[in-house]
Backbone as a chain_set.jsonl record, in Angstrom:
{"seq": "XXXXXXXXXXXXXXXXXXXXXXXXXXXXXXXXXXXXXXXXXXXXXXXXXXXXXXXXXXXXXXXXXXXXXXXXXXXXXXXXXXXXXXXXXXXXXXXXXXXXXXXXXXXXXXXXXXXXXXXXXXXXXXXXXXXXXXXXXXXXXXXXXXXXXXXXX", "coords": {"N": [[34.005, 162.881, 95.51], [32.281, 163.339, 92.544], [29.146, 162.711, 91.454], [27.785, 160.178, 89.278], [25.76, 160.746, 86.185], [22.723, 159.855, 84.36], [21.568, 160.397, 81.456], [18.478, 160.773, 79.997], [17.882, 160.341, 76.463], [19.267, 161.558, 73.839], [18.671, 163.758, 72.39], [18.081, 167.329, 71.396], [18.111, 168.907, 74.041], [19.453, 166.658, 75.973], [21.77, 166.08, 74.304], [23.222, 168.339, 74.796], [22.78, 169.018, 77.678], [23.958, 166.62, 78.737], [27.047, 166.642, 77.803], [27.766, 169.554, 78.651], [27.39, 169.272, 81.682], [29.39, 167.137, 81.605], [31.318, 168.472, 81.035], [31.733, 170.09, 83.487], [32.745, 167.808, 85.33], [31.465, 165.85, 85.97], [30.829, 162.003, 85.448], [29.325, 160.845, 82.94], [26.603, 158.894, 81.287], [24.887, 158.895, 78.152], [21.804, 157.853, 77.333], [19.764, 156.876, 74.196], [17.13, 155.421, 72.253], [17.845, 155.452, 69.87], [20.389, 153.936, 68.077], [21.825, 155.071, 66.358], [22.359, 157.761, 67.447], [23.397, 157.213, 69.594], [25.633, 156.134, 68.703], [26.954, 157.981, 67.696], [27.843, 159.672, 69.612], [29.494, 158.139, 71.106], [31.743, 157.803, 69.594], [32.223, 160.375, 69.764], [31.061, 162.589, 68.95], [28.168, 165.603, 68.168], [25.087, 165.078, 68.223], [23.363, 167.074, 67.625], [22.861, 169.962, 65.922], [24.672, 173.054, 66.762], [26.355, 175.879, 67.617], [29.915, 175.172, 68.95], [28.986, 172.457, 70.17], [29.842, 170.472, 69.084], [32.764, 170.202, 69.682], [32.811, 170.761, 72.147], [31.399, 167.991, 72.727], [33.534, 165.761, 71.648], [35.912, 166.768, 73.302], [34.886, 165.783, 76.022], [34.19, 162.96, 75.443], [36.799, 162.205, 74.956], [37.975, 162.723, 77.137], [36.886, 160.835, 78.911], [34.595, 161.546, 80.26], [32.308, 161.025, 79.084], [30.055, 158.889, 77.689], [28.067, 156.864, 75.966], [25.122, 154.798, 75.286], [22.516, 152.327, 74.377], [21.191, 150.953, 76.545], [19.401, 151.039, 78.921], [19.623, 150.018, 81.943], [22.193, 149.578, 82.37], [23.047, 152.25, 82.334], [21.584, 153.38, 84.624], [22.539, 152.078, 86.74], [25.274, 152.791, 86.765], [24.669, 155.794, 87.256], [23.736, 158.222, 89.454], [21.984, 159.619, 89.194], [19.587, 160.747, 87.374], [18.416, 161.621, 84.238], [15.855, 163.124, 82.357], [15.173, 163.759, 79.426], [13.785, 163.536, 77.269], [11.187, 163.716, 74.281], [7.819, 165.195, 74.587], [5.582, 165.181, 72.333], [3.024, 167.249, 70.748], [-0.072, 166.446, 71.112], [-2.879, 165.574, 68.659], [-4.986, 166.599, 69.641], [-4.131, 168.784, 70.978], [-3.233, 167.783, 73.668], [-0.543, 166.41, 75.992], [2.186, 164.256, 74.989], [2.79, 161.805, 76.698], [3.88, 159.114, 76.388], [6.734, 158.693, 76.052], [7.757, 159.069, 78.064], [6.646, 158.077, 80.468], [7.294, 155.263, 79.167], [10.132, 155.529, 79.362], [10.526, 155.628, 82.352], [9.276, 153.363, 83.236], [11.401, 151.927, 82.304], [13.984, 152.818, 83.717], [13.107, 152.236, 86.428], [12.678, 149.464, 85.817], [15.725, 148.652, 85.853], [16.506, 149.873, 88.656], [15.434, 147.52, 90.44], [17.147, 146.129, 91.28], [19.047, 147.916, 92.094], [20.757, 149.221, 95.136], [21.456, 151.527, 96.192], [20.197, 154.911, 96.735], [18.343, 156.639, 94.503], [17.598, 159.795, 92.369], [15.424, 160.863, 90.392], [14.688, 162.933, 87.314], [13.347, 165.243, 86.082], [13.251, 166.809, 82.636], [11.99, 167.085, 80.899], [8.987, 169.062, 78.743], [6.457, 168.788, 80.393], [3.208, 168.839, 82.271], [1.61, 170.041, 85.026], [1.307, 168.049, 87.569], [2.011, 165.713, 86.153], [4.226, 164.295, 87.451], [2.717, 162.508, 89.965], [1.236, 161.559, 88.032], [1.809, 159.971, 86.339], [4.946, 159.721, 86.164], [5.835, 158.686, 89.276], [4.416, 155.928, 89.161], [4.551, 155.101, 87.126], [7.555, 154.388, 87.588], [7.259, 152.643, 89.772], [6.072, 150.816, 89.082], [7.851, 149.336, 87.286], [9.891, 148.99, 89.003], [8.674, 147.748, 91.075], [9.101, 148.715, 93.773], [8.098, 151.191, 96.395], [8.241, 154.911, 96.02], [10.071, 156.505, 98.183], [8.557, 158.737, 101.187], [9.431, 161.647, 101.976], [10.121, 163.077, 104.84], [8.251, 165.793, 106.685]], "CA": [[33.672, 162.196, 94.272], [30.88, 163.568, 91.403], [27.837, 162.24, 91.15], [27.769, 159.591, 87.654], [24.323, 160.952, 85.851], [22.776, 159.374, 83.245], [20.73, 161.171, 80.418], [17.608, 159.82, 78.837], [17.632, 161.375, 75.602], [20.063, 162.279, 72.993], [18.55, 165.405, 70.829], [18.628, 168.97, 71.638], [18.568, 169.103, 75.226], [20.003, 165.979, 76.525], [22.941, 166.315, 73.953], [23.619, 170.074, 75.356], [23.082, 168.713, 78.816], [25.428, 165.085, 78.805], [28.206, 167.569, 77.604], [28.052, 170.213, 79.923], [27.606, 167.53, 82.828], [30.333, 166.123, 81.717], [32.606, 169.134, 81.478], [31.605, 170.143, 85.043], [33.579, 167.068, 85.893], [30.578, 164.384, 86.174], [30.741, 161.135, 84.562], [27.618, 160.879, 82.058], [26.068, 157.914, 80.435], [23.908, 158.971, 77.555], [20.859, 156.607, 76.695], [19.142, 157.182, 73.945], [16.62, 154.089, 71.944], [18.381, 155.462, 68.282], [21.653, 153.659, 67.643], [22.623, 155.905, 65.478], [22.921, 158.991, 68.308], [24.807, 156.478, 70.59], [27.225, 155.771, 68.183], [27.471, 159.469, 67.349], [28.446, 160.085, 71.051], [30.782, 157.051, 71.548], [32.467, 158.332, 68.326], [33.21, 161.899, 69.78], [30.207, 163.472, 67.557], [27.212, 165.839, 68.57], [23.649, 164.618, 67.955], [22.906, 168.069, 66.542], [23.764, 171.425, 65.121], [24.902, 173.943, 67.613], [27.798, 176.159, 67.789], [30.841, 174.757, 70.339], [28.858, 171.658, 71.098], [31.201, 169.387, 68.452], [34.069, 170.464, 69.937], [32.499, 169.706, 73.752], [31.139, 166.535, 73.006], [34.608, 165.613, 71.069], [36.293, 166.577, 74.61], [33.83, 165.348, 76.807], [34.452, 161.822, 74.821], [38.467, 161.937, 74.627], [38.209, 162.632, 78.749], [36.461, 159.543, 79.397], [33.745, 161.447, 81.245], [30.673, 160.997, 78.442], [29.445, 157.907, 77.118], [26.501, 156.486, 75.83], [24.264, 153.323, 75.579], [20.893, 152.077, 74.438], [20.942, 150.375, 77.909], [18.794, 151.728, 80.346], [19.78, 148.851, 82.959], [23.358, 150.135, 82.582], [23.326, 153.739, 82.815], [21.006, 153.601, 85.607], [23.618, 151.317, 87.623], [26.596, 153.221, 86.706], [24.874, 156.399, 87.652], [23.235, 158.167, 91.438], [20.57, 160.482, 88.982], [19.139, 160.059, 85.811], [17.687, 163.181, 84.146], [14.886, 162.273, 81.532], [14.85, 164.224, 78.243], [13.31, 162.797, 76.278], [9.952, 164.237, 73.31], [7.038, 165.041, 74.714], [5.346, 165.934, 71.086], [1.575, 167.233, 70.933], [-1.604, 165.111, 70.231], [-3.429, 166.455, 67.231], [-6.131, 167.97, 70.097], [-3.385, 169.94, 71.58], [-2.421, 167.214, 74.788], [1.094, 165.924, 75.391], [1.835, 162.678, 74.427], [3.599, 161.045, 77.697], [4.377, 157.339, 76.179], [8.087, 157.971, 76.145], [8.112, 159.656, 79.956], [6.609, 156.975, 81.068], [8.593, 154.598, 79.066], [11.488, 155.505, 79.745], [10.263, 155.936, 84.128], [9.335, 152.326, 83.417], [12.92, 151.102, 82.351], [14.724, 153.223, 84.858], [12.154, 151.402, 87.257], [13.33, 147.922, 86.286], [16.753, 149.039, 86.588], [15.858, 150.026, 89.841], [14.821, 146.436, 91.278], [18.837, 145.275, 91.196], [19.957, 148.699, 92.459], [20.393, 148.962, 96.762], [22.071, 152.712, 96.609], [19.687, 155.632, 96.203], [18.951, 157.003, 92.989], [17.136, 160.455, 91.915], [15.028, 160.924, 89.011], [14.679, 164.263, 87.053], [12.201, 165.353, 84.417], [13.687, 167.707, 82.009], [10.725, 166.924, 79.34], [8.076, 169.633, 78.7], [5.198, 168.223, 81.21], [2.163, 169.564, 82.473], [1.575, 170.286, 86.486], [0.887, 166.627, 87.901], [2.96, 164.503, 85.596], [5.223, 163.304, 88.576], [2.251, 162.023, 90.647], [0.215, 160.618, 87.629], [2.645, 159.161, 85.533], [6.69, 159.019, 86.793], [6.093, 157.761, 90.328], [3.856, 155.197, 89.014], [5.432, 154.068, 86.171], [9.341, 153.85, 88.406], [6.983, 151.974, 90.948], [5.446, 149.7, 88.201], [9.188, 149.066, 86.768], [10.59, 148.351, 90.382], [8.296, 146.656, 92.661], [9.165, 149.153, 94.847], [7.432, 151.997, 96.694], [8.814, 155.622, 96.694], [10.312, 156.931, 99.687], [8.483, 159.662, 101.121], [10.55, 162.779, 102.712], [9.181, 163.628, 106.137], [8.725, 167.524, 107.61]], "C": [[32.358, 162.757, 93.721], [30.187, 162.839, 91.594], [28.183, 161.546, 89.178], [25.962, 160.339, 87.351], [24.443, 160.078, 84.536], [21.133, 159.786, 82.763], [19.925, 160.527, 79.544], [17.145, 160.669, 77.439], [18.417, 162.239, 74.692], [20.127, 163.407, 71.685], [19.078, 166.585, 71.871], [19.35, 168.685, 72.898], [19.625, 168.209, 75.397], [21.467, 165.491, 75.595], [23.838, 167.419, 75.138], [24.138, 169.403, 77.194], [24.031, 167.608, 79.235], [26.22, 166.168, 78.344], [28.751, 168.55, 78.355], [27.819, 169.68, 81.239], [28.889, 167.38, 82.989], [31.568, 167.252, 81.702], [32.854, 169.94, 82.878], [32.469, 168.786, 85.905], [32.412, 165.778, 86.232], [30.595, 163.374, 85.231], [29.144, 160.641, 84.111], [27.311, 160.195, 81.333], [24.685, 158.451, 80.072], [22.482, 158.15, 77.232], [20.027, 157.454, 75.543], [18.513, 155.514, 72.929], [17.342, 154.263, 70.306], [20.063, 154.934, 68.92], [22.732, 154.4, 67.547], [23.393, 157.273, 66.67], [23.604, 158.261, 69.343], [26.081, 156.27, 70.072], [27.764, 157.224, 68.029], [28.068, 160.104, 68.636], [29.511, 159.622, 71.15], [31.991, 157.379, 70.239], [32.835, 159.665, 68.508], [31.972, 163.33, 68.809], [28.734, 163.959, 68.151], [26.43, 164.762, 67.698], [23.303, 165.803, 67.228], [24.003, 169.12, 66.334], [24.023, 172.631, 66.21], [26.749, 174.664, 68.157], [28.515, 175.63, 69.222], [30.382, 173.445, 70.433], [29.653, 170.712, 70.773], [31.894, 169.606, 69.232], [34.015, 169.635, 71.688], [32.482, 168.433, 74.03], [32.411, 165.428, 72.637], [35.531, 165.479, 72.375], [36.212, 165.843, 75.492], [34.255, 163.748, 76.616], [35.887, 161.591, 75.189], [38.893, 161.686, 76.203], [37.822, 161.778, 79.2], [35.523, 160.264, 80.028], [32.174, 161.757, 80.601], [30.793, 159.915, 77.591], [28.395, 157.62, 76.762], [25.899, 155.155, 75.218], [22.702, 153.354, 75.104], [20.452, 151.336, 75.533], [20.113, 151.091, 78.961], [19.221, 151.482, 81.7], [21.541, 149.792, 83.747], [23.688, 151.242, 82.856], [22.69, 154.094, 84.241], [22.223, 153.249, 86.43], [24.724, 152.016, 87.465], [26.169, 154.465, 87.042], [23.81, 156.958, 89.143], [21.815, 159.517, 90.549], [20.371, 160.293, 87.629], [18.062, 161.26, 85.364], [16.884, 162.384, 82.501], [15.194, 164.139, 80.922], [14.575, 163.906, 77.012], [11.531, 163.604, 75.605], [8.967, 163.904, 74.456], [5.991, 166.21, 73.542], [3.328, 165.836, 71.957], [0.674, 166.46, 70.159], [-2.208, 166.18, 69.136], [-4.799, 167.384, 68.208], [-5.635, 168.817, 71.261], [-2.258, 169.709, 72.98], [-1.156, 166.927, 74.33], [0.873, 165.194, 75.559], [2.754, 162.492, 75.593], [4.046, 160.068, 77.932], [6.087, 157.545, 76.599], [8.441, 158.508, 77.643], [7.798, 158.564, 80.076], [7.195, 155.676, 80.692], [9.8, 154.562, 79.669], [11.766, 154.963, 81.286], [10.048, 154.362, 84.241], [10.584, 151.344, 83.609], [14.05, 151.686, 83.456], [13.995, 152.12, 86.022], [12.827, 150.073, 87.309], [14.589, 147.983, 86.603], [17.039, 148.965, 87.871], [15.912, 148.498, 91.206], [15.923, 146.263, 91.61], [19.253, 146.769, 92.102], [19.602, 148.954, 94.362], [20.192, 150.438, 96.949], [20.84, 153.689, 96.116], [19.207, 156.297, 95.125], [17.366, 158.209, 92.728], [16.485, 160.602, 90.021], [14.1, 162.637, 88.764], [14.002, 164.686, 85.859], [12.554, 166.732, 84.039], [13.191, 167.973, 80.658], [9.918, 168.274, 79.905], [6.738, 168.819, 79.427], [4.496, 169.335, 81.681], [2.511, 169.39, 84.279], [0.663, 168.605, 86.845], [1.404, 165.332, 87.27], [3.894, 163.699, 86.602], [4.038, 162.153, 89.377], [1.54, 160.83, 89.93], [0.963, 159.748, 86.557], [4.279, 158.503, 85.794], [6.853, 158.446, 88.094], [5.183, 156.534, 89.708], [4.384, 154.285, 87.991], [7.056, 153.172, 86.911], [8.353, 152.634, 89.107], [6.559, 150.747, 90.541], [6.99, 148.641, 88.134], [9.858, 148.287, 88.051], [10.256, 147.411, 90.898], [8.454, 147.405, 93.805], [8.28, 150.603, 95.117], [8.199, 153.944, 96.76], [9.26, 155.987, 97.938], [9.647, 157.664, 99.637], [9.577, 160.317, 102.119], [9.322, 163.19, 103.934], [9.458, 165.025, 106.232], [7.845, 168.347, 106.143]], "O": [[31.353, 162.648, 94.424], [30.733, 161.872, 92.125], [28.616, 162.177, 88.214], [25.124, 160.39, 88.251], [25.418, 159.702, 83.885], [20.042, 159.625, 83.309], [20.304, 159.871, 78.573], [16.22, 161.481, 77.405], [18.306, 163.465, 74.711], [20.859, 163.746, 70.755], [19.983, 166.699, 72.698], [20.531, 168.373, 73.052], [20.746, 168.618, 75.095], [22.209, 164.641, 76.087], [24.734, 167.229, 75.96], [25.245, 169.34, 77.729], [24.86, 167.829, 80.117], [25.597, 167.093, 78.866], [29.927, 168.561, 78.721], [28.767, 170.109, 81.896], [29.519, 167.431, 84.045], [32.639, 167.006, 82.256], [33.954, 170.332, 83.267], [32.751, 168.926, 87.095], [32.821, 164.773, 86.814], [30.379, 163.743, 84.076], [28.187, 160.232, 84.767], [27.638, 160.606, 80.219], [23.704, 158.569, 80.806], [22.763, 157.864, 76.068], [19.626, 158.582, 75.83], [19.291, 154.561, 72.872], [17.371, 153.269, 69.58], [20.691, 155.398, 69.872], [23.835, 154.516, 68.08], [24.576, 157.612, 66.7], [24.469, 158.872, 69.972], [27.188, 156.223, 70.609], [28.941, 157.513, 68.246], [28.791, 161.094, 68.527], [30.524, 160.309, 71.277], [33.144, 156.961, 70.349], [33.594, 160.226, 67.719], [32.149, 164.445, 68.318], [28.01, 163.074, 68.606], [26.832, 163.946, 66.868], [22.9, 165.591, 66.084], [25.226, 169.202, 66.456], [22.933, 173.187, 66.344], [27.746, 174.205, 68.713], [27.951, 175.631, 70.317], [31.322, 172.772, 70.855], [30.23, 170.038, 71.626], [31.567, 168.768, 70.072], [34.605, 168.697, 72.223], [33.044, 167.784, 74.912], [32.393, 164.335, 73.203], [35.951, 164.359, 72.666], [37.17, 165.195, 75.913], [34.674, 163.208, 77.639], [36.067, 160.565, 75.845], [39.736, 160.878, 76.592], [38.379, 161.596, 80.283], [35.231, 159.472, 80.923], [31.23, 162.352, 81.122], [31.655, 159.975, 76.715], [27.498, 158.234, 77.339], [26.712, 154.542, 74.525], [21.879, 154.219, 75.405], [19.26, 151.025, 75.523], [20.674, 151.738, 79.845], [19.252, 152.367, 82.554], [21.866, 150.281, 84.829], [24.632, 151.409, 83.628], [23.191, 154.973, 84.942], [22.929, 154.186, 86.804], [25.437, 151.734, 88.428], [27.216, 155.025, 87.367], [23.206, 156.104, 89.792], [20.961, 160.116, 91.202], [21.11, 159.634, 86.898], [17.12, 161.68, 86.036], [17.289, 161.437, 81.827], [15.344, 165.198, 81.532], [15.163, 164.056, 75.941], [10.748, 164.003, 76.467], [9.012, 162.885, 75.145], [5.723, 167.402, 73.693], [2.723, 165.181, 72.805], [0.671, 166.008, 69.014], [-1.92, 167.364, 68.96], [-5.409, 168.378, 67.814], [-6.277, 169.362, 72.16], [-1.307, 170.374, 73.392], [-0.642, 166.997, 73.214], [-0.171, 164.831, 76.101], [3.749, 163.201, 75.438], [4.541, 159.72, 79.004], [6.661, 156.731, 77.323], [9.506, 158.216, 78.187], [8.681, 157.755, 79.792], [7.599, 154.929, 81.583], [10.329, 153.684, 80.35], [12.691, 154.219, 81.61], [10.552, 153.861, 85.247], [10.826, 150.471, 84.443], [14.892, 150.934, 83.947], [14.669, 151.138, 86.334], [13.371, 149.567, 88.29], [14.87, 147.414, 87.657], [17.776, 148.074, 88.292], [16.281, 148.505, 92.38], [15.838, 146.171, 92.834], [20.0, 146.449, 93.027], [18.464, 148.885, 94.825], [19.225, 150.868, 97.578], [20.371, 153.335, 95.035], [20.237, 156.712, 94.594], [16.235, 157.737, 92.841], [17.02, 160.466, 88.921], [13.327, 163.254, 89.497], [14.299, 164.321, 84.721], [12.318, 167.7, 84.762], [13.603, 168.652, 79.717], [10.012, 168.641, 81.076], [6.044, 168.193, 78.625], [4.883, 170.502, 81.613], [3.464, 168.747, 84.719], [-0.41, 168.248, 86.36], [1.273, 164.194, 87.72], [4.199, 162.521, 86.417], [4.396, 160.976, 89.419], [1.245, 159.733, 90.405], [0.386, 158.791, 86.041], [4.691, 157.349, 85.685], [7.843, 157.737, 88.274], [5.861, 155.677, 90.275], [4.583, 153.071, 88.03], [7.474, 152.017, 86.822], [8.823, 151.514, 88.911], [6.572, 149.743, 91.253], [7.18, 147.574, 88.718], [10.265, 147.126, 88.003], [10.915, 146.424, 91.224], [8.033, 146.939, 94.864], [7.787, 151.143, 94.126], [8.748, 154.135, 97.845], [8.538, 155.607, 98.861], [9.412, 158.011, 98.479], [10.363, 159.708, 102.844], [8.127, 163.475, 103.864], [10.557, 165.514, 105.97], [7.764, 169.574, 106.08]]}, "num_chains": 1, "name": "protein.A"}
């Protein structure tokens, strides 16, 4: 059995990526906080402009194995990894702005508290070297209540 993923982030990437996901044979719940690009999924319809991807996401849709949701709660629970793509636009003195990483690391997080089974998280945003330590374990850990695992060896 596939792995369910679920994609935070319905522009460029995380269109491109929920589609090819999903024609690899994984079942893929989109999230994104616009409406509008959820319905454009659940309707069979890219998010953007890119040759082939209509036609994928059109597929992808008709096969039952891409969906999408403004749920966070839900995609988390229905899937075993959760790949974050979601803007990380620049500050006017050149930093990245990291509200919606850590947003998002927050709502996966509460998600999280209800879920028993394992669950990977994947940053597919433009970040800097230390963003996992100073912002996505902390935020999931905020969201949860719970502590990462660490990996021994």
């Amino acid at each position: 059995m596939k792995l369910g993923i679920s994609v935070f982030g319905l522009g460029y990437v995380g269109c491109v990526s929920s589609a090819c996901f999903a024609r690899e044979g994984f079942h893929v719940t989109g999230v994104d906080v616009s409406t509008a690009k959820v319905d454009l999924i659940n309707a069979g319809q890219s998010t953007i402009v890119e040759e082939g991807i209509a036609e994928l996401v059109r597929e992808m849709r008709d096969s039952g194995r891409l969906n999408a949701t403004t749920s966070a709660a839900e995609a988390v629970l229905a899937s075993d990894v959760s790949l974050i793509c979601v803007g990380t636009p620049s500050r006017p003195n050149g930093s990245i702005d990291l509200q919606y990483i850590d947003r998002v690391c927050e709502q996966i997080g509460m998600a999280l508290r209800d879920k028993t089974t394992h669950h990977t998280v994947v940053i597919r945003s433009t970040v800097m070297p230390g963003t996992i330590d100073d912002v996505v374990i902390p935020a999931l850990e905020r969201g949860s209540g719970k502590a990462r695992r660490r990996r021994s060896g």
